[in-house]
mmCIF file of C-alpha atoms in Angstrom:
data_model
loop_
_atom_site.group_PDB
_atom_site.id
_atom_site.type_symbol
_atom_site.label_atom_id
_atom_site.label_comp_id
_atom_site.label_asym_id
_atom_site.label_seq_id
_atom_site.Cartn_x
_atom_site.Cartn_y
_atom_site.Cartn_z
ATOM 1 C CA MET A 1 291.631 157.782 -105.190
ATOM 2 C CA SER A 2 293.109 161.079 -104.119
ATOM 3 C CA ALA A 3 295.371 162.155 -101.283
ATOM 4 C CA VAL A 4 293.504 163.133 -98.126
ATOM 5 C CA ILE A 5 296.577 163.868 -96.035
ATOM 6 C CA GLU A 6 299.678 165.298 -97.656
ATOM 7 C CA CYS A 7 302.169 166.390 -95.093
ATOM 8 C CA ILE A 8 305.742 167.396 -95.805
ATOM 9 C CA ASN A 9 308.573 167.735 -93.273
ATOM 10 C CA ILE A 10 306.389 168.734 -90.333
ATOM 11 C CA SER A 11 308.358 169.643 -87.208
ATOM 12 C CA LYS A 12 307.175 170.845 -83.840
ATOM 13 C CA GLN A 13 309.442 172.263 -81.197
ATOM 14 C CA TYR A 14 307.586 173.112 -78.008
ATOM 15 C CA LYS A 15 308.747 176.148 -76.048
ATOM 16 C CA GLY A 16 311.020 174.878 -73.350
ATOM 17 C CA GLY A 17 312.891 172.550 -75.641
ATOM 18 C CA CYS A 18 310.920 169.356 -76.370
ATOM 19 C CA GLN A 19 311.164 168.363 -80.042
ATOM 20 C CA ALA A 20 307.796 166.619 -80.409
ATOM 21 C CA LEU A 21 307.932 166.088 -84.186
ATOM 22 C CA ASP A 22 311.007 165.926 -86.360
ATOM 23 C CA ASN A 23 310.551 166.150 -90.149
ATOM 24 C CA VAL A 24 307.401 164.046 -90.424
ATOM 25 C CA SER A 25 306.152 163.390 -93.950
ATOM 26 C CA LEU A 26 302.986 161.399 -94.403
ATOM 27 C CA ASN A 27 300.655 160.702 -97.297
ATOM 28 C CA CYS A 28 297.290 159.063 -96.953
ATOM 29 C CA GLN A 29 294.934 158.149 -99.801
ATOM 30 C CA SER A 30 291.155 158.313 -99.560
ATOM 31 C CA GLY A 31 289.339 155.196 -98.459
ATOM 32 C CA ARG A 32 292.118 154.208 -96.056
ATOM 33 C CA ILE A 33 292.175 153.529 -92.336
ATOM 34 C CA VAL A 34 295.622 154.317 -90.987
ATOM 35 C CA GLY A 35 296.921 153.503 -87.511
ATOM 36 C CA LEU A 36 299.297 155.951 -85.908
ATOM 37 C CA LEU A 37 301.120 153.701 -83.500
ATOM 38 C CA GLY A 38 303.778 154.716 -81.044
ATOM 39 C CA PRO A 39 304.779 154.602 -77.397
ATOM 40 C CA ASN A 40 303.732 157.300 -74.922
ATOM 41 C CA GLY A 41 305.281 160.650 -75.752
ATOM 42 C CA SER A 42 306.189 159.686 -79.323
ATOM 43 C CA GLY A 43 304.314 162.603 -80.928
ATOM 44 C CA LYS A 44 300.977 161.001 -81.915
ATOM 45 C CA THR A 45 298.735 163.605 -80.298
ATOM 46 C CA THR A 46 300.946 166.491 -81.438
ATOM 47 C CA LEU A 47 300.658 165.336 -85.070
ATOM 48 C CA ILE A 48 296.886 164.957 -84.815
ATOM 49 C CA LYS A 49 296.502 168.387 -83.234
ATOM 50 C CA ILE A 50 298.590 169.931 -86.010
ATOM 51 C CA LEU A 51 296.445 168.249 -88.691
ATOM 52 C CA GLU A 52 293.337 169.620 -86.951
ATOM 53 C CA LYS A 53 294.953 173.103 -86.939
ATOM 54 C CA LEU A 54 294.933 173.287 -83.151
ATOM 55 C CA LEU A 55 298.718 173.612 -83.053
ATOM 56 C CA VAL A 56 301.024 175.464 -85.392
ATOM 57 C CA PRO A 57 304.022 173.475 -86.588
ATOM 58 C CA THR A 58 307.449 175.085 -86.300
ATOM 59 C CA GLY A 59 308.387 173.720 -89.717
ATOM 60 C CA GLY A 60 306.873 172.060 -92.775
ATOM 61 C CA THR A 61 303.587 172.276 -94.666
ATOM 62 C CA PHE A 62 300.512 170.133 -95.098
ATOM 63 C CA ALA A 63 297.200 169.983 -96.927
ATOM 64 C CA ILE A 64 294.005 168.069 -96.159
ATOM 65 C CA ALA A 65 292.168 167.102 -99.367
ATOM 66 C CA GLY A 66 294.066 169.940 -101.026
ATOM 67 C CA GLN A 67 292.988 172.519 -98.419
ATOM 68 C CA THR A 68 295.430 174.582 -96.353
ATOM 69 C CA ASP A 69 293.111 177.211 -94.884
ATOM 70 C CA PRO A 70 292.300 176.506 -91.187
ATOM 71 C CA VAL A 71 288.587 177.238 -91.552
ATOM 72 C CA GLU A 72 288.288 175.030 -94.651
ATOM 73 C CA ILE A 73 290.233 172.258 -92.912
ATOM 74 C CA LYS A 74 287.962 172.297 -89.847
ATOM 75 C CA LYS A 75 284.961 171.935 -92.179
ATOM 76 C CA ILE A 76 286.221 168.657 -93.608
ATOM 77 C CA VAL A 77 288.052 167.160 -90.649
ATOM 78 C CA SER A 78 286.195 165.426 -87.830
ATOM 79 C CA TYR A 79 288.299 165.245 -84.695
ATOM 80 C CA LEU A 80 287.913 163.078 -81.609
ATOM 81 C CA PRO A 81 290.170 164.370 -78.822
ATOM 82 C CA ASP A 82 291.569 162.011 -76.203
ATOM 83 C CA CYS A 83 289.493 163.662 -73.459
ATOM 84 C CA ASN A 84 285.868 164.559 -72.689
ATOM 85 C CA PHE A 85 285.052 167.537 -74.862
ATOM 86 C CA LEU A 86 281.349 167.873 -74.013
ATOM 87 C CA GLY A 87 280.173 169.634 -70.859
ATOM 88 C CA ASP A 88 278.672 167.445 -68.136
ATOM 89 C CA THR A 89 275.610 169.670 -67.821
ATOM 90 C CA LEU A 90 274.480 168.893 -71.396
ATOM 91 C CA THR A 91 271.802 166.392 -72.305
ATOM 92 C CA VAL A 92 272.237 164.076 -75.281
ATOM 93 C CA LYS A 93 269.833 166.272 -77.258
ATOM 94 C CA ASP A 94 271.914 169.369 -76.394
ATOM 95 C CA ALA A 95 275.021 167.585 -77.684
ATOM 96 C CA LEU A 96 273.247 166.725 -80.944
ATOM 97 C CA ASP A 97 272.046 170.337 -81.346
ATOM 98 C CA TYR A 98 275.558 171.519 -80.616
ATOM 99 C CA PHE A 99 277.071 169.384 -83.383
ATOM 100 C CA GLN A 100 274.314 170.333 -85.815
ATOM 101 C CA THR A 101 274.964 174.038 -85.196
ATOM 102 C CA PHE A 102 278.703 173.723 -85.555
ATOM 103 C CA PHE A 103 279.063 171.383 -88.507
ATOM 104 C CA GLU A 104 277.243 171.575 -91.839
ATOM 105 C CA ASP A 105 278.159 167.967 -92.630
ATOM 106 C CA PHE A 106 276.594 166.541 -89.439
ATOM 107 C CA ASP A 107 274.192 163.707 -90.321
ATOM 108 C CA ARG A 108 271.787 163.853 -87.394
ATOM 109 C CA PRO A 109 269.525 160.930 -88.384
ATOM 110 C CA ARG A 110 272.613 158.744 -88.611
ATOM 111 C CA ALA A 111 273.734 159.786 -85.111
ATOM 112 C CA GLU A 112 270.256 159.214 -83.693
ATOM 113 C CA GLU A 113 270.052 155.784 -85.279
ATOM 114 C CA MET A 114 273.357 154.709 -83.712
ATOM 115 C CA MET A 115 272.339 156.122 -80.330
ATOM 116 C CA GLU A 116 269.116 154.194 -80.441
ATOM 117 C CA LYS A 117 271.104 150.990 -80.994
ATOM 118 C CA LEU A 118 273.198 151.870 -77.943
ATOM 119 C CA GLY A 119 270.138 152.626 -75.831
ATOM 120 C CA ILE A 120 271.165 156.256 -75.301
ATOM 121 C CA THR A 121 268.122 158.540 -74.999
ATOM 122 C CA GLY A 122 267.903 162.261 -75.719
ATOM 123 C CA THR A 123 266.942 163.361 -72.236
ATOM 124 C CA GLN A 124 269.923 161.723 -70.512
ATOM 125 C CA TYR A 125 272.430 164.090 -68.908
ATOM 126 C CA LEU A 126 276.077 163.475 -69.706
ATOM 127 C CA LYS A 127 277.013 163.647 -66.031
ATOM 128 C CA THR A 128 274.870 160.579 -65.346
ATOM 129 C CA MET A 129 276.762 158.510 -67.923
ATOM 130 C CA SER A 130 279.638 156.124 -67.316
ATOM 131 C CA LYS A 131 282.988 156.848 -68.955
ATOM 132 C CA GLY A 132 282.396 154.109 -71.552
ATOM 133 C CA THR A 133 278.965 155.460 -72.529
ATOM 134 C CA LYS A 134 280.357 158.979 -72.819
ATOM 135 C CA ASP A 135 283.170 157.673 -75.034
ATOM 136 C CA LYS A 136 280.644 155.910 -77.258
ATOM 137 C CA LEU A 137 278.476 159.030 -77.489
ATOM 138 C CA GLN A 138 281.456 161.191 -78.450
ATOM 139 C CA LEU A 139 282.556 158.712 -81.097
ATOM 140 C CA VAL A 140 279.027 158.482 -82.536
ATOM 141 C CA LEU A 141 278.893 162.297 -82.838
ATOM 142 C CA VAL A 142 282.322 162.506 -84.480
ATOM 143 C CA MET A 143 281.648 159.625 -86.896
ATOM 144 C CA SER A 144 278.236 161.034 -87.855
ATOM 145 C CA ARG A 145 279.854 163.918 -89.681
ATOM 146 C CA ARG A 146 280.276 163.302 -93.414
ATOM 147 C CA ALA A 147 283.898 164.395 -93.220
ATOM 148 C CA LYS A 148 286.851 163.793 -95.535
ATOM 149 C CA LEU A 149 289.160 162.912 -92.682
ATOM 150 C CA TYR A 150 288.491 161.513 -89.224
ATOM 151 C CA LEU A 151 291.239 162.105 -86.686
ATOM 152 C CA LEU A 152 290.662 159.791 -83.746
ATOM 153 C CA ASP A 153 292.992 160.232 -80.800
ATOM 154 C CA GLU A 154 292.916 157.092 -78.619
ATOM 155 C CA PRO A 155 289.277 156.178 -79.378
ATOM 156 C CA ILE A 156 289.445 152.871 -77.494
ATOM 157 C CA GLY A 157 291.556 153.790 -74.472
ATOM 158 C CA GLY A 158 289.961 152.797 -71.191
ATOM 159 C CA VAL A 159 286.821 151.042 -72.467
ATOM 160 C CA ASP A 160 285.833 147.396 -72.112
ATOM 161 C CA PRO A 161 286.384 144.885 -74.967
ATOM 162 C CA ALA A 162 282.729 144.839 -76.065
ATOM 163 C CA THR A 163 282.711 148.646 -76.274
ATOM 164 C CA ARG A 164 285.978 148.489 -78.213
ATOM 165 C CA ASP A 165 284.282 146.183 -80.729
ATOM 166 C CA PHE A 166 281.370 148.604 -81.037
ATOM 167 C CA ILE A 167 283.742 151.523 -81.620
ATOM 168 C CA LEU A 168 285.826 149.681 -84.237
ATOM 169 C CA HIS A 169 282.661 148.447 -85.967
ATOM 170 C CA THR A 170 281.329 152.021 -86.034
ATOM 171 C CA ILE A 171 284.573 153.282 -87.559
ATOM 172 C CA VAL A 172 284.529 150.690 -90.370
ATOM 173 C CA ALA A 173 280.800 151.087 -91.017
ATOM 174 C CA ASN A 174 281.015 154.866 -91.364
ATOM 175 C CA THR A 175 284.103 155.212 -93.528
ATOM 176 C CA ASP A 176 283.493 155.217 -97.260
ATOM 177 C CA GLU A 177 285.686 155.418 -100.357
ATOM 178 C CA ASP A 178 285.892 159.197 -100.155
ATOM 179 C CA SER A 179 287.052 159.521 -96.570
ATOM 180 C CA SER A 180 290.034 158.439 -94.501
ATOM 181 C CA VAL A 181 290.628 157.697 -90.857
ATOM 182 C CA LEU A 182 293.754 158.286 -88.815
ATOM 183 C CA ILE A 183 293.604 156.455 -85.475
ATOM 184 C CA SER A 184 296.223 156.969 -82.825
ATOM 185 C CA THR A 185 296.479 154.237 -80.227
ATOM 186 C CA HIS A 186 298.763 151.977 -78.323
ATOM 187 C CA LEU A 187 296.106 149.236 -78.115
ATOM 188 C CA ILE A 188 297.411 147.766 -81.346
ATOM 189 C CA SER A 189 296.067 144.222 -81.217
ATOM 190 C CA ASP A 190 292.503 145.541 -81.107
ATOM 191 C CA VAL A 191 292.809 147.891 -84.069
ATOM 192 C CA GLU A 192 295.141 146.038 -86.402
ATOM 193 C CA PRO A 193 292.481 143.955 -88.203
ATOM 194 C CA ILE A 194 290.713 147.106 -89.395
ATOM 195 C CA LEU A 195 293.805 148.999 -90.546
ATOM 196 C CA ASP A 196 295.034 149.403 -94.104
ATOM 197 C CA GLU A 197 298.324 150.760 -92.962
ATOM 198 C CA ALA A 198 300.321 150.939 -89.762
ATOM 199 C CA VAL A 199 302.574 153.941 -89.181
ATOM 200 C CA PHE A 200 305.095 153.543 -86.355
ATOM 201 C CA ILE A 201 306.176 156.787 -84.758
ATOM 202 C CA ASN A 202 308.949 157.186 -82.176
ATOM 203 C CA ASN A 203 310.658 160.276 -80.736
ATOM 204 C CA GLY A 204 308.787 162.437 -83.238
ATOM 205 C CA ARG A 205 309.912 160.487 -86.298
ATOM 206 C CA ILE A 206 308.111 158.007 -88.531
ATOM 207 C CA VAL A 207 310.119 154.807 -88.327
ATOM 208 C CA LEU A 208 307.901 152.485 -90.376
ATOM 209 C CA LYS A 209 304.940 152.699 -92.749
ATOM 210 C CA SER A 210 303.564 149.427 -94.036
ATOM 211 C CA THR A 211 300.369 147.448 -94.488
ATOM 212 C CA VAL A 212 299.305 145.142 -91.672
ATOM 213 C CA ASP A 213 299.445 142.079 -93.916
ATOM 214 C CA ALA A 214 302.923 143.004 -95.213
ATOM 215 C CA ILE A 215 304.224 143.229 -91.631
ATOM 216 C CA ARG A 216 302.631 139.889 -90.762
ATOM 217 C CA GLU A 217 303.969 138.289 -93.933
ATOM 218 C CA GLU A 218 307.479 139.631 -93.507
ATOM 219 C CA HIS A 219 307.914 139.045 -89.781
ATOM 220 C CA GLY A 220 305.529 136.140 -89.144
ATOM 221 C CA LYS A 221 303.933 137.957 -86.241
ATOM 222 C CA SER A 222 301.162 140.399 -85.465
ATOM 223 C CA VAL A 223 301.746 144.146 -85.734
ATOM 224 C CA ASN A 224 301.287 144.201 -81.953
ATOM 225 C CA ASP A 225 304.139 141.721 -81.380
ATOM 226 C CA TYR A 226 306.322 143.443 -83.959
ATOM 227 C CA PHE A 227 305.708 146.770 -82.216
ATOM 228 C CA ARG A 228 306.831 145.214 -78.917
ATOM 229 C CA GLU A 229 310.018 144.032 -80.592
ATOM 230 C CA VAL A 230 310.769 147.418 -82.200
ATOM 231 C CA PHE A 231 310.030 149.453 -79.072
ATOM 232 C CA LYS A 232 311.440 147.062 -76.497
ATOM 233 C CA CYS A 233 312.256 149.029 -73.330
ATOM 234 C CA TYR A 234 314.546 146.621 -71.522
ATOM 235 C CA MET B 1 279.929 132.668 -89.266
ATOM 236 C CA GLU B 2 282.816 132.695 -86.755
ATOM 237 C CA TRP B 3 285.940 134.107 -88.343
ATOM 238 C CA ASN B 4 288.524 133.464 -85.569
ATOM 239 C CA LEU B 5 291.496 135.107 -87.219
ATOM 240 C CA ASP B 6 295.036 134.238 -86.146
ATOM 241 C CA PRO B 7 296.887 137.472 -85.277
ATOM 242 C CA SER B 8 300.257 136.275 -86.556
ATOM 243 C CA ARG B 9 299.246 135.495 -90.169
ATOM 244 C CA PRO B 10 298.203 137.796 -93.012
ATOM 245 C CA ILE B 11 294.488 138.526 -92.747
ATOM 246 C CA TYR B 12 293.648 138.243 -96.471
ATOM 247 C CA GLN B 13 295.126 134.713 -96.615
ATOM 248 C CA GLN B 14 293.010 133.609 -93.680
ATOM 249 C CA ILE B 15 289.892 135.062 -95.293
ATOM 250 C CA ILE B 16 290.657 133.116 -98.487
ATOM 251 C CA GLU B 17 291.119 129.876 -96.510
ATOM 252 C CA LYS B 18 287.941 130.511 -94.531
ATOM 253 C CA VAL B 19 285.806 131.098 -97.640
ATOM 254 C CA GLU B 20 287.388 128.064 -99.362
ATOM 255 C CA THR B 21 286.458 125.923 -96.361
ATOM 256 C CA GLU B 22 282.890 127.255 -96.356
ATOM 257 C CA ILE B 23 282.580 126.356 -100.044
ATOM 258 C CA ALA B 24 284.239 122.923 -99.714
ATOM 259 C CA SER B 25 282.034 121.962 -96.750
ATOM 260 C CA GLY B 26 278.885 123.031 -98.588
ATOM 261 C CA ARG B 27 277.974 125.701 -96.034
ATOM 262 C CA TYR B 28 278.274 128.068 -98.983
ATOM 263 C CA GLN B 29 276.223 126.384 -101.715
ATOM 264 C CA PRO B 30 277.247 126.330 -105.402
ATOM 265 C CA GLY B 31 275.742 129.366 -107.148
ATOM 266 C CA GLN B 32 274.937 131.094 -103.858
ATOM 267 C CA GLN B 33 275.377 134.854 -103.752
ATOM 268 C CA LEU B 34 277.963 136.259 -101.363
ATOM 269 C CA PRO B 35 277.171 139.222 -99.116
ATOM 270 C CA SER B 36 278.767 142.524 -100.168
ATOM 271 C CA VAL B 37 282.406 143.326 -99.374
ATOM 272 C CA ARG B 38 281.312 145.814 -96.738
ATOM 273 C CA GLU B 39 278.926 143.392 -95.042
ATOM 274 C CA LEU B 40 281.552 140.653 -94.973
ATOM 275 C CA ALA B 41 284.213 143.082 -93.691
ATOM 276 C CA LEU B 42 281.938 144.218 -90.870
ATOM 277 C CA GLU B 43 281.039 140.637 -89.987
ATOM 278 C CA ALA B 44 284.701 139.587 -89.885
ATOM 279 C CA GLY B 45 285.814 142.803 -88.194
ATOM 280 C CA VAL B 46 288.409 143.518 -90.864
ATOM 281 C CA ASN B 47 289.276 146.369 -93.176
ATOM 282 C CA PRO B 48 287.040 146.459 -96.301
ATOM 283 C CA ASN B 49 290.089 146.784 -98.590
ATOM 284 C CA THR B 50 291.518 143.582 -97.092
ATOM 285 C CA MET B 51 288.225 141.770 -97.713
ATOM 286 C CA GLN B 52 288.188 143.123 -101.272
ATOM 287 C CA ARG B 53 291.710 141.801 -101.848
ATOM 288 C CA ALA B 54 290.793 138.326 -100.571
ATOM 289 C CA LEU B 55 287.671 138.140 -102.750
ATOM 290 C CA SER B 56 289.645 139.288 -105.805
ATOM 291 C CA GLU B 57 292.123 136.459 -105.199
ATOM 292 C CA LEU B 58 289.261 133.967 -104.911
ATOM 293 C CA GLU B 59 287.854 135.320 -108.165
ATOM 294 C CA ARG B 60 291.192 134.904 -109.874
ATOM 295 C CA GLY B 61 291.227 131.252 -108.766
ATOM 296 C CA GLY B 62 287.687 130.775 -110.093
ATOM 297 C CA LEU B 63 285.949 129.656 -106.886
ATOM 298 C CA VAL B 64 284.061 132.921 -106.823
ATOM 299 C CA THR B 65 282.711 134.656 -109.908
ATOM 300 C CA SER B 66 281.512 138.174 -110.218
ATOM 301 C CA ARG B 67 278.598 139.346 -112.317
ATOM 302 C CA ARG B 68 278.995 142.968 -113.068
ATOM 303 C CA THR B 69 275.785 144.345 -111.657
ATOM 304 C CA SER B 70 274.521 141.689 -109.318
ATOM 305 C CA GLY B 71 277.524 140.882 -107.130
ATOM 306 C CA ARG B 72 279.662 137.849 -106.349
ATOM 307 C CA PHE B 73 278.586 134.226 -106.516
ATOM 308 C CA ILE B 74 280.049 130.861 -105.519
ATOM 309 C CA THR B 75 281.118 128.777 -108.512
ATOM 310 C CA GLU B 76 278.783 126.056 -109.770
ATOM 311 C CA ASP B 77 281.729 123.985 -110.985
ATOM 312 C CA GLY B 78 281.460 120.800 -108.906
ATOM 313 C CA ASN B 79 284.892 119.529 -109.969
ATOM 314 C CA MET B 80 286.565 122.695 -108.789
ATOM 315 C CA ILE B 81 284.780 122.500 -105.434
ATOM 316 C CA GLY B 82 285.816 118.855 -105.084
ATOM 317 C CA GLU B 83 289.449 119.702 -105.839
ATOM 318 C CA THR B 84 289.376 122.506 -103.271
ATOM 319 C CA ARG B 85 287.962 120.141 -100.678
ATOM 320 C CA ASN B 86 290.740 117.614 -101.332
ATOM 321 C CA ALA B 87 293.414 120.304 -101.248
ATOM 322 C CA ILE B 88 292.219 121.539 -97.835
ATOM 323 C CA ALA B 89 292.121 117.973 -96.498
ATOM 324 C CA ASP B 90 295.621 117.259 -97.837
ATOM 325 C CA ARG B 91 296.963 120.401 -96.209
ATOM 326 C CA GLN B 92 295.548 119.369 -92.819
ATOM 327 C CA ILE B 93 296.859 115.820 -93.250
ATOM 328 C CA ARG B 94 300.375 117.088 -93.958
ATOM 329 C CA ILE B 95 300.322 119.218 -90.798
ATOM 330 C CA PHE B 96 299.079 116.224 -88.842
ATOM 331 C CA LEU B 97 301.731 113.906 -90.304
ATOM 332 C CA GLU B 98 304.492 116.342 -89.395
ATOM 333 C CA LYS B 99 303.289 116.438 -85.795
ATOM 334 C CA MET B 100 303.086 112.634 -85.650
ATOM 335 C CA ALA B 101 306.563 112.304 -87.146
ATOM 336 C CA ASP B 102 307.751 114.674 -84.423
ATOM 337 C CA LEU B 103 306.258 112.269 -81.858
ATOM 338 C CA GLY B 104 308.131 109.401 -83.537
ATOM 339 C CA MET B 105 304.995 107.555 -84.644
ATOM 340 C CA THR B 106 305.487 104.902 -87.336
ATOM 341 C CA LYS B 107 303.074 104.703 -90.243
ATOM 342 C CA LYS B 108 301.753 101.358 -88.983
ATOM 343 C CA GLU B 109 301.080 102.616 -85.458
ATOM 344 C CA LEU B 110 299.451 105.690 -86.867
ATOM 345 C CA LEU B 111 297.040 103.857 -89.180
ATOM 346 C CA LYS B 112 296.050 101.494 -86.362
ATOM 347 C CA ARG B 113 295.383 104.309 -83.910
ATOM 348 C CA MET B 114 293.451 106.329 -86.481
ATOM 349 C CA GLU B 115 291.177 103.412 -87.208
ATOM 350 C CA LYS B 116 290.541 102.928 -83.489
ATOM 351 C CA GLU B 117 289.786 106.629 -82.987
ATOM 352 C CA ALA B 118 287.492 106.694 -86.020
ATOM 353 C CA VAL B 119 285.489 103.756 -84.619
ATOM 354 C CA SER B 120 285.142 105.342 -81.181
ATOM 355 C CA ALA B 121 284.208 108.706 -82.727
ATOM 356 C CA ASP B 122 281.456 106.908 -84.696
ATOM 357 C CA ALA B 123 280.253 105.255 -81.501
ATOM 358 C CA GLN B 124 280.169 108.594 -79.701
ATOM 359 C CA ASN B 125 278.270 110.228 -82.543
ATOM 360 C CA ALA B 126 275.743 107.402 -82.527
ATOM 361 C CA ALA B 127 275.346 107.722 -78.741
ATOM 362 C CA GLY B 128 274.935 111.470 -79.116
ATOM 363 C CA GLN B 129 272.188 110.984 -81.694
ATOM 364 C CA ASN B 130 270.432 108.472 -79.451
ATOM 365 C CA THR B 131 270.330 110.885 -76.513
ATOM 366 C CA ALA B 132 269.137 113.636 -78.863
ATOM 367 C CA VAL B 133 266.292 111.392 -80.029
ATOM 368 C CA LYS B 134 265.423 110.463 -76.423
ATOM 369 C CA GLY B 135 265.485 114.162 -75.525
ATOM 370 C CA GLU B 136 262.967 114.875 -78.268
ATOM 371 C CA GLU B 137 260.716 112.036 -77.131
ATOM 372 C CA GLN B 138 260.569 113.495 -73.650
#
């Protein structure tokens, strides 16, 4: 096992004053699925965007599988943004071509096999798809890369429970001993069974890092219920 | 197999209990090969490392044995399976007795009621089998 994410004292101060991240240090070993759990506005997306080299931190350093160069990092990190990133005028085949052109590690047969299971055909236009189908397609594309690190920003937000199961199943099935997954979400009860570790983030700081079973053992409740207790708003 | 995991308890413990129950009930046969960690993890919808941990614990206890190249197998030790079966039953009985004590049931009342319930459950089972047989005849 080796470290996939090594991040030391990362801070991010947005122009205009918001301190989105405050001295975040995080280590993640290969073969792990880590949940980045926090309330809205806690810094989850900012951290993911920094790890994907889309944002520049105002302080701190990090390496992904030992790499610090942005181009090298993008080669080994597969990123699922929390929005639609594919144009509506594309067909499924266009989207596949697009990924194949961009990423050397894209495993096209694997993507096609998963799409077949989902009943998604190559000639379909993205604009004719429902939100849930589009989400599934995007996840299939992202998980079909043979990456070192998968950064998944809210992969199960706004989809029905059966689709959630498909997405979680796909994440587990496609992660091997050499890769890691960082999932940000606030739908904790759905993801907690597949997590190795839960990282609680609040106001830009990591407030807890523990395994799911350790939290359950120690507090006698699910990570979801413990989260509600820690981040109680009233 | 339905896994039905309780969200408030550690997952690896529940996996251990589930596999123990499958072995004790005979749904997993002595000497039978277990699916791979990954297959079991996907079936249960849990993290593969958690499944690995549970199977390692079962191995340590001896109910599951691993053969280096060919995978994991259920023990063929009938005594051990019998002991596991009794231990699971005892655990359930203790939970039941606590609940009955909470209701204020005396031991005498309890034994009487259990006998009555057992008889009526037998009758229901027999009736169920009869209708099944009739169904087949039609």
